[in-house]
Amino acid sequence: YNRAEDSKIAMEETTGLNDLNSLLNYHFDSIPIGKLAEKSVMRYFFIGKLEDTQKTRLVYQKFIKSIITIHLSLKRLIQDQPEMKPESIMLYNGTLSLEGYYRLWAEQNSINYITQETYIGQDSWIYKKNDEVMKLRWDDEWKEFQKLPFSKEQENQAISYLNGLSKGKEMYDRLNMDIEIDHELKDKDYVVLFTNLNFDTAVLGRNPIFDSLKDWINKIIDFWINNKLEQLLVIRVHPAEAKLIKPTNDFIGIYLDEIQDKLKGQNIKVYGSKDEVSSYELIKYMKVGLVYSSTIGMEIAYNNKPCLIAGDAFYKNESFVMTPTTEANYFNKLKQIMGDEEFSFDVKQKDLLKFIHFIYFKRVKRLAGIKIDHKMQSNEFDFKSVEEFNKRNKVIFDEFEKEMF
């Protein structure tokens, strides 16, 4: 159902899109195709914010063309064979351009769709009906789970999981070694800003308060400099920046090196991704943690420390973290924290542990027979047939079928 004329239409449509703004705001058949393609372009370049360059425009145009041709082909298929209209659609991840188009098409045509992914762990599987699974939001299910009793066994499972994170358990690599904190910091009043990976899908296009992750970092730095705060600002660059091999230089660590003249002489200390420091040791002695959307926010709460959220963290608005809704509210809360020597925040530990159990033991499914090594990019299977695999995972698949269909 894909015809040569579709490519010609797509080419003609994109010819006049000569700047970033026109690409971003481009619509075809009343579909916001430019917006749908944006995340894929950022992901292509592994950057957190697009720059208006010739290469960016060319790549952006290609993504737009691909969505136009898919749209025209699908439209023709359903017109010619209406019986082919699906009852439901299953998508991998569901976040980037074509998946975004299929999600929108499903919504416009009252079709259920399912997004699914691996998450944390070599045998993990997560899924979500009629939304992006990587938002990690199951609000209705969470409300129901909150009504249920929380056993000591479940609590211990959550505690064991959190303790394992600091050792790299279930992760693709261990990111923090057992290194004691600098002695000079132990006696200091300091705040830690923990960065994200700038091109992570947990960050791309998900900026409820600030324009971007980098915009948030810049404004925190300016806030510290302009207010001449006595408390030390420690910026902990995500340790994965030193372990990832990606075709990009859009690392926060590189950016902070570029603005080091601005930071000189200020009450700001940067720990790069290669520096010998443990994020968990920093948490022990800090006043408060500043987080965009990293999971370390939950670990901060587990250590009974206040955590201020700036991004679209999947645990935002939960009782164990502070979640301002505007930039003004964010800095008002930060001023309050910095100006109050006795500031404290009642971290609801029970709520945190129940949330951890809900996400990592109820929503993250563990499939028998599969091991996915993300670090080495290899898969291992220890089942001999599809029938054996289905049998070993019958409970999980029955749950999936009941919830999705």
Coordinates of C-alpha atoms in Angstrom, one line a residue:
Y1 CA 0.0 0.0 0.0
N2 CA 3.1 2.2 -0.1
R3 CA 3.3 3.9 -3.5
A4 CA 5.9 6.0 -5.2
E5 CA 3.5 9.0 -5.2
D6 CA 3.6 9.0 -1.4
S7 CA 7.3 9.7 -1.4
K8 CA 6.8 12.5 -3.9
I9 CA 4.1 14.0 -1.7
A10 CA 6.4 13.7 1.4
M11 CA 9.2 15.3 -0.6
E12 CA 7.1 18.2 -1.7
E13 CA 5.7 18.7 1.8
T14 CA 9.1 19.0 3.5
T15 CA 10.8 21.1 0.8
G16 CA 9.6 24.4 2.3
L17 CA 10.5 23.5 5.9
N18 CA 13.7 25.4 6.2
D19 CA 14.0 26.2 9.9
L20 CA 13.6 24.4 13.1
N21 CA 10.4 26.2 14.1
S22 CA 8.6 25.3 10.9
L23 CA 9.7 21.7 11.2
L24 CA 8.5 21.4 14.8
N25 CA 5.1 23.0 14.1
Y26 CA 4.5 21.1 10.8
H27 CA 1.1 19.4 10.4
F28 CA -0.2 17.0 7.7
D29 CA -3.8 15.9 7.5
S30 CA -4.3 17.8 10.9
I31 CA -1.6 15.5 12.4
P32 CA 1.2 17.2 14.4
I33 CA 3.9 15.3 12.6
G34 CA 6.6 17.8 13.4
K35 CA 6.0 17.3 17.1
L36 CA 5.8 13.6 16.8
A37 CA 9.2 13.5 15.0
E38 CA 11.0 15.8 17.5
K39 CA 12.1 13.2 20.1
S40 CA 13.4 10.9 17.3
V41 CA 15.6 13.6 16.0
M42 CA 17.0 14.4 19.5
R43 CA 17.6 10.7 20.0
Y44 CA 19.3 10.4 16.6
F45 CA 21.8 13.0 17.6
F46 CA 21.8 11.9 21.3
I47 CA 21.2 15.5 22.4
G48 CA 18.7 17.0 24.9
K49 CA 17.8 20.0 22.8
L50 CA 17.8 20.6 19.0
E51 CA 20.1 23.1 17.3
D52 CA 19.0 24.8 14.1
T53 CA 21.7 23.4 11.8
Q54 CA 21.6 22.1 8.2
K55 CA 22.3 18.6 9.4
T56 CA 19.5 18.8 12.0
R57 CA 17.0 20.1 9.4
L58 CA 17.9 17.3 6.9
V59 CA 17.5 14.6 9.5
Y60 CA 14.3 16.2 10.8
Q61 CA 12.9 16.2 7.2
K62 CA 13.6 12.5 6.8
F63 CA 11.7 11.6 10.0
I64 CA 8.8 13.7 8.8
K65 CA 8.8 12.1 5.4
S66 CA 8.8 8.6 6.9
I67 CA 5.7 9.5 9.0
I68 CA 3.9 11.0 6.0
T69 CA 4.5 7.9 3.9
I70 CA 3.4 5.5 6.7
H71 CA 0.3 7.7 7.3
L72 CA -0.7 7.6 3.6
S73 CA -0.1 3.9 3.3
L74 CA -2.2 3.1 6.4
K75 CA -5.0 5.4 5.3
R76 CA -5.2 3.7 1.9
L77 CA -5.1 0.2 3.5
I78 CA -8.1 1.0 5.8
Q79 CA -10.0 2.7 3.0
D80 CA -9.6 -0.2 0.6
Q81 CA -10.0 -3.0 3.2
P82 CA -11.9 -1.7 6.3
E83 CA -12.0 -5.2 7.7
M84 CA -8.2 -4.8 8.3
K85 CA -8.8 -2.2 10.9
P86 CA -7.2 -3.8 14.0
E87 CA -8.9 -4.4 17.4
S88 CA -5.7 -3.4 19.1
I89 CA -2.0 -2.5 18.4
M90 CA 1.1 -3.6 20.2
L91 CA 4.1 -1.3 20.1
Y92 CA 7.7 -1.5 21.3
N93 CA 8.5 1.4 23.7
G94 CA 5.9 3.7 22.2
T95 CA 7.9 6.9 22.7
L96 CA 9.6 7.9 19.4
S97 CA 8.2 9.1 16.1
L98 CA 6.5 6.2 14.4
E99 CA 5.2 4.7 17.6
G100 CA 3.9 8.2 18.5
Y101 CA 2.1 8.3 15.2
Y102 CA 0.6 4.9 15.7
R103 CA -0.5 5.8 19.2
L104 CA -2.2 9.0 17.9
W105 CA -3.9 7.1 15.0
A106 CA -5.2 4.5 17.5
E107 CA -6.6 7.2 19.8
Q108 CA -8.3 8.9 16.8
N109 CA -9.8 5.6 15.6
S110 CA -10.9 4.4 19.1
I111 CA -8.5 1.5 19.0
N112 CA -6.7 0.2 22.1
Y113 CA -2.9 0.1 21.9
I114 CA -0.3 -1.5 24.2
T115 CA 3.3 -0.3 24.6
Q116 CA 5.9 -2.7 26.1
E117 CA 9.6 -2.6 26.9
T118 CA 12.3 -4.2 29.0
Y119 CA 13.2 -2.1 32.0
I120 CA 15.5 -3.0 35.0
G121 CA 16.9 -6.5 35.0
Q122 CA 18.0 -9.0 32.4
D123 CA 14.6 -10.7 32.3
S124 CA 12.2 -7.7 32.8
W125 CA 9.1 -6.9 30.9
I126 CA 6.7 -3.9 31.4
Y127 CA 3.6 -2.9 29.5
K128 CA 0.9 -0.2 29.5
K129 CA -2.5 0.1 27.9
N130 CA -3.2 3.3 25.9
D131 CA -0.2 5.2 27.0
E132 CA 3.6 5.3 26.8
V133 CA 5.0 2.5 29.1
M134 CA 8.3 4.4 29.7
K135 CA 6.4 7.1 31.6
L136 CA 6.2 4.3 34.3
R137 CA 2.8 5.6 35.3
W138 CA 0.1 3.2 36.4
D139 CA -1.9 5.7 38.4
D140 CA -5.2 3.7 38.5
E141 CA -3.5 0.5 39.4
W142 CA -1.4 2.3 42.0
K143 CA -4.5 3.7 43.7
E144 CA -5.9 0.2 44.0
F145 CA -2.7 -1.2 45.3
Q146 CA -2.6 1.5 48.0
K147 CA -5.8 0.2 49.4
L148 CA -4.3 -3.3 50.0
P149 CA -2.4 -4.3 53.1
F150 CA 1.4 -4.1 52.9
S151 CA 3.0 -7.2 54.4
K152 CA 6.4 -7.4 56.2
E153 CA 7.6 -9.7 53.4
Q154 CA 6.7 -7.1 50.8
E155 CA 8.4 -4.4 52.8
N156 CA 11.6 -6.5 53.1
Q157 CA 11.6 -7.1 49.3
A158 CA 11.4 -3.3 48.7
I159 CA 14.3 -2.7 51.2
S160 CA 16.4 -5.4 49.6
Y161 CA 15.8 -4.0 46.2
L162 CA 16.8 -0.5 47.2
N163 CA 19.9 -1.8 49.0
G164 CA 20.8 -3.7 45.9
L165 CA 20.7 -0.6 43.6
S166 CA 23.7 0.9 45.3
K167 CA 25.7 -2.2 44.5
G168 CA 24.5 -2.2 40.8
K169 CA 22.3 -5.2 41.3
E170 CA 19.8 -5.7 38.4
M171 CA 21.5 -2.8 36.6
Y172 CA 23.6 -2.9 33.4
D173 CA 26.6 -1.9 35.4
R174 CA 27.6 -0.8 38.8
L175 CA 27.9 3.0 38.7
N176 CA 29.0 3.9 42.3
M177 CA 31.9 2.3 44.1
D178 CA 32.4 2.1 47.9
I179 CA 34.3 5.4 48.2
E180 CA 34.2 7.4 51.4
I181 CA 33.2 11.1 51.1
D182 CA 35.8 13.8 51.1
H183 CA 36.5 14.7 54.7
E184 CA 36.1 18.4 53.9
L185 CA 32.5 17.8 53.0
K186 CA 31.5 15.9 56.1
D187 CA 31.4 19.1 58.2
K188 CA 29.9 21.3 55.5
D189 CA 26.3 22.4 54.9
Y190 CA 25.8 21.3 51.3
V191 CA 23.2 20.5 48.7
V192 CA 23.6 18.0 45.8
L193 CA 22.3 18.4 42.3
F194 CA 22.2 15.0 40.5
T195 CA 22.2 15.2 36.7
N196 CA 20.4 12.9 34.2
L197 CA 21.7 11.7 30.9
N198 CA 20.7 14.5 28.6
F199 CA 19.4 12.2 25.8
D200 CA 17.6 9.7 28.0
T201 CA 14.0 9.1 26.9
A202 CA 13.1 9.8 30.5
V203 CA 14.1 13.4 29.8
L204 CA 13.5 14.0 26.1
G205 CA 10.5 16.3 25.7
R206 CA 9.4 15.8 29.3
N207 CA 10.0 19.2 30.9
P208 CA 7.0 20.2 33.1
I209 CA 8.7 23.2 34.7
F210 CA 12.0 24.1 32.9
D211 CA 12.8 24.2 29.2
S212 CA 15.2 21.4 29.5
L213 CA 17.6 19.5 31.8
K214 CA 20.4 22.0 30.9
D215 CA 18.1 25.0 31.5
W216 CA 17.4 23.7 35.0
I217 CA 21.1 23.3 35.7
N218 CA 21.9 26.7 34.4
K219 CA 19.1 28.3 36.5
I220 CA 20.2 26.5 39.7
I221 CA 23.8 27.7 39.1
D222 CA 22.6 31.3 38.5
F223 CA 20.4 31.0 41.7
W224 CA 23.5 30.0 43.7
I225 CA 25.7 32.8 42.3
N226 CA 23.1 35.6 42.4
N227 CA 22.0 34.8 46.0
K228 CA 25.6 34.2 47.3
L229 CA 24.3 31.2 49.3
E230 CA 26.5 30.0 52.2
Q231 CA 25.6 26.4 51.5
L232 CA 27.9 24.6 49.0
L233 CA 26.2 23.4 45.8
V234 CA 27.7 20.0 44.8
I235 CA 26.9 19.0 41.2
R236 CA 27.2 15.2 40.7
V237 CA 27.4 14.4 37.0
H238 CA 25.7 11.1 36.2
P239 CA 28.4 8.4 36.5
A240 CA 27.0 6.6 33.4
E241 CA 28.5 9.3 31.2
A242 CA 31.9 7.7 31.7
K243 CA 30.6 4.3 30.9
L244 CA 28.5 4.9 27.8
I245 CA 29.9 4.9 24.3
K246 CA 27.6 7.1 22.3
P247 CA 28.0 9.2 19.2
T248 CA 27.5 12.5 21.0
N249 CA 29.3 15.2 23.0
D250 CA 26.0 16.4 24.6
F251 CA 27.1 15.2 28.1
I252 CA 26.5 17.4 31.1
G253 CA 30.0 16.8 32.3
I254 CA 31.4 18.3 29.0
Y255 CA 29.0 21.2 29.3
L256 CA 30.1 22.0 32.9
D257 CA 33.7 21.9 31.7
E258 CA 32.9 24.5 29.1
I259 CA 31.4 26.9 31.7
Q260 CA 34.1 26.3 34.4
D261 CA 35.2 29.9 34.2
K262 CA 31.7 30.9 35.4
L263 CA 31.9 28.5 38.3
K264 CA 35.4 29.5 39.5
G265 CA 35.4 31.3 42.8
Q266 CA 31.7 30.4 43.4
N267 CA 30.4 28.2 46.2
I268 CA 30.0 25.4 43.7
K269 CA 31.8 22.0 43.4
V270 CA 31.5 19.7 40.5
Y271 CA 32.1 15.9 40.6
G272 CA 32.5 14.6 37.1
S273 CA 31.4 11.1 36.0
K274 CA 35.0 9.8 36.3
D275 CA 35.7 11.3 39.7
E276 CA 36.2 8.9 42.6
V277 CA 33.1 9.7 44.6
S278 CA 30.0 7.8 45.6
S279 CA 26.6 9.4 45.2
Y280 CA 25.4 7.4 48.2
E281 CA 28.1 8.9 50.4
L282 CA 27.1 12.4 49.2
I283 CA 23.5 11.7 50.1
K284 CA 24.4 10.7 53.7
Y285 CA 25.6 14.1 54.7
M286 CA 23.7 16.5 52.4
K287 CA 20.9 18.9 53.4
V288 CA 18.7 18.2 50.3
G289 CA 18.9 16.5 46.9
L290 CA 18.0 18.3 43.7
V291 CA 16.8 15.8 41.0
Y292 CA 15.4 16.1 37.5
S293 CA 13.9 12.7 36.9
S294 CA 16.5 10.2 37.9
T295 CA 15.6 7.2 40.1
I296 CA 18.1 8.4 42.6
G297 CA 15.3 10.6 44.0
M298 CA 13.7 7.6 45.5
E299 CA 17.0 6.5 47.0
I300 CA 17.4 10.0 48.5
A301 CA 14.0 9.5 50.2
Y302 CA 15.0 6.0 51.4
N303 CA 17.9 7.7 53.2
N304 CA 15.4 10.0 54.9
K305 CA 16.6 13.1 53.0
P306 CA 14.4 15.7 51.4
C307 CA 14.3 15.5 47.6
L308 CA 13.1 18.4 45.3
I309 CA 11.9 17.3 41.9
A310 CA 12.2 19.4 38.7
G311 CA 11.4 17.0 35.9
D312 CA 8.8 14.5 34.9
A313 CA 10.0 11.8 37.4
F314 CA 7.6 8.8 37.5
Y315 CA 7.4 9.2 41.2
K316 CA 6.7 12.9 41.2
N317 CA 3.8 14.1 43.4
E318 CA 4.3 11.1 45.8
S319 CA 4.3 11.8 49.5
F320 CA 8.1 11.0 49.9
V321 CA 9.3 13.8 47.6
M322 CA 8.6 17.5 47.0
T323 CA 7.2 18.4 43.6
P324 CA 6.7 22.1 42.8
T325 CA 4.3 22.7 39.8
T326 CA 5.9 25.9 38.4
E327 CA 9.4 27.4 38.2
A328 CA 8.4 30.1 40.6
N329 CA 7.2 27.6 43.1
Y330 CA 10.3 25.6 42.7
F331 CA 12.7 28.5 43.6
N332 CA 10.4 29.6 46.4
K333 CA 10.6 26.2 47.9
L334 CA 14.4 26.1 47.4
K335 CA 14.7 29.6 49.1
Q336 CA 12.7 28.3 52.0
I337 CA 15.0 25.2 52.4
M338 CA 18.2 27.3 52.1
G339 CA 17.0 30.0 54.5
D340 CA 15.9 27.5 57.3
E341 CA 18.7 25.9 59.2
E342 CA 16.2 23.6 60.8
F343 CA 14.3 22.7 57.6
S344 CA 13.0 19.2 57.6
F345 CA 10.7 17.2 55.4
D346 CA 8.6 14.3 56.6
V347 CA 9.6 11.5 54.2
K348 CA 6.9 8.9 54.3
Q349 CA 9.0 5.8 54.3
K350 CA 6.1 3.4 54.3
D351 CA 4.7 5.1 51.3
L352 CA 8.0 4.9 49.5
L353 CA 8.5 1.2 50.2
K354 CA 5.0 0.4 49.1
F355 CA 5.6 2.4 45.9
I356 CA 8.9 0.6 45.3
H357 CA 7.2 -2.7 45.7
F358 CA 4.4 -1.7 43.4
I359 CA 6.7 -0.6 40.6
Y360 CA 9.5 -3.2 40.8
F361 CA 7.6 -6.3 42.0
K362 CA 4.0 -5.8 40.7
R363 CA 4.5 -3.8 37.4
V364 CA 7.9 -5.1 36.4
K365 CA 7.4 -8.7 35.3
R366 CA 10.2 -11.3 35.3
L367 CA 10.2 -13.7 32.4
A368 CA 11.6 -17.1 32.9
G369 CA 13.9 -18.4 30.1
I370 CA 15.3 -15.0 29.0
K371 CA 18.5 -13.1 29.9
I372 CA 19.2 -9.8 28.2
D373 CA 22.7 -8.4 28.9
H374 CA 22.3 -4.7 28.0
K375 CA 26.0 -4.0 28.7
M376 CA 27.3 -6.7 26.4
Q377 CA 24.3 -6.4 24.0
S378 CA 23.7 -10.1 24.0
N379 CA 20.6 -12.3 24.7
E380 CA 20.5 -15.8 26.2
F381 CA 17.6 -18.2 26.0
D382 CA 17.2 -21.4 28.0
F383 CA 13.9 -22.7 26.6
K384 CA 13.7 -25.2 23.7
S385 CA 10.3 -24.2 22.2
V386 CA 7.7 -21.4 22.3
E387 CA 5.4 -23.8 24.0
E388 CA 7.9 -24.3 26.9
F389 CA 8.4 -20.6 27.2
N390 CA 4.6 -20.0 27.3
K391 CA 4.2 -22.7 29.9
R392 CA 6.9 -21.3 32.2
N393 CA 5.4 -17.8 32.0
K394 CA 1.7 -18.8 32.0
V395 CA 0.8 -16.8 35.1
I396 CA 2.4 -13.6 33.7
F397 CA 0.8 -14.0 30.3
D398 CA -2.6 -14.7 31.8
E399 CA -2.2 -11.4 33.9
F400 CA -1.2 -9.6 30.7
E401 CA -4.2 -10.9 28.7
K402 CA -6.7 -10.1 31.5
E403 CA -5.4 -6.5 32.0
M404 CA -4.9 -5.7 28.3
F405 CA -7.8 -7.4 26.6

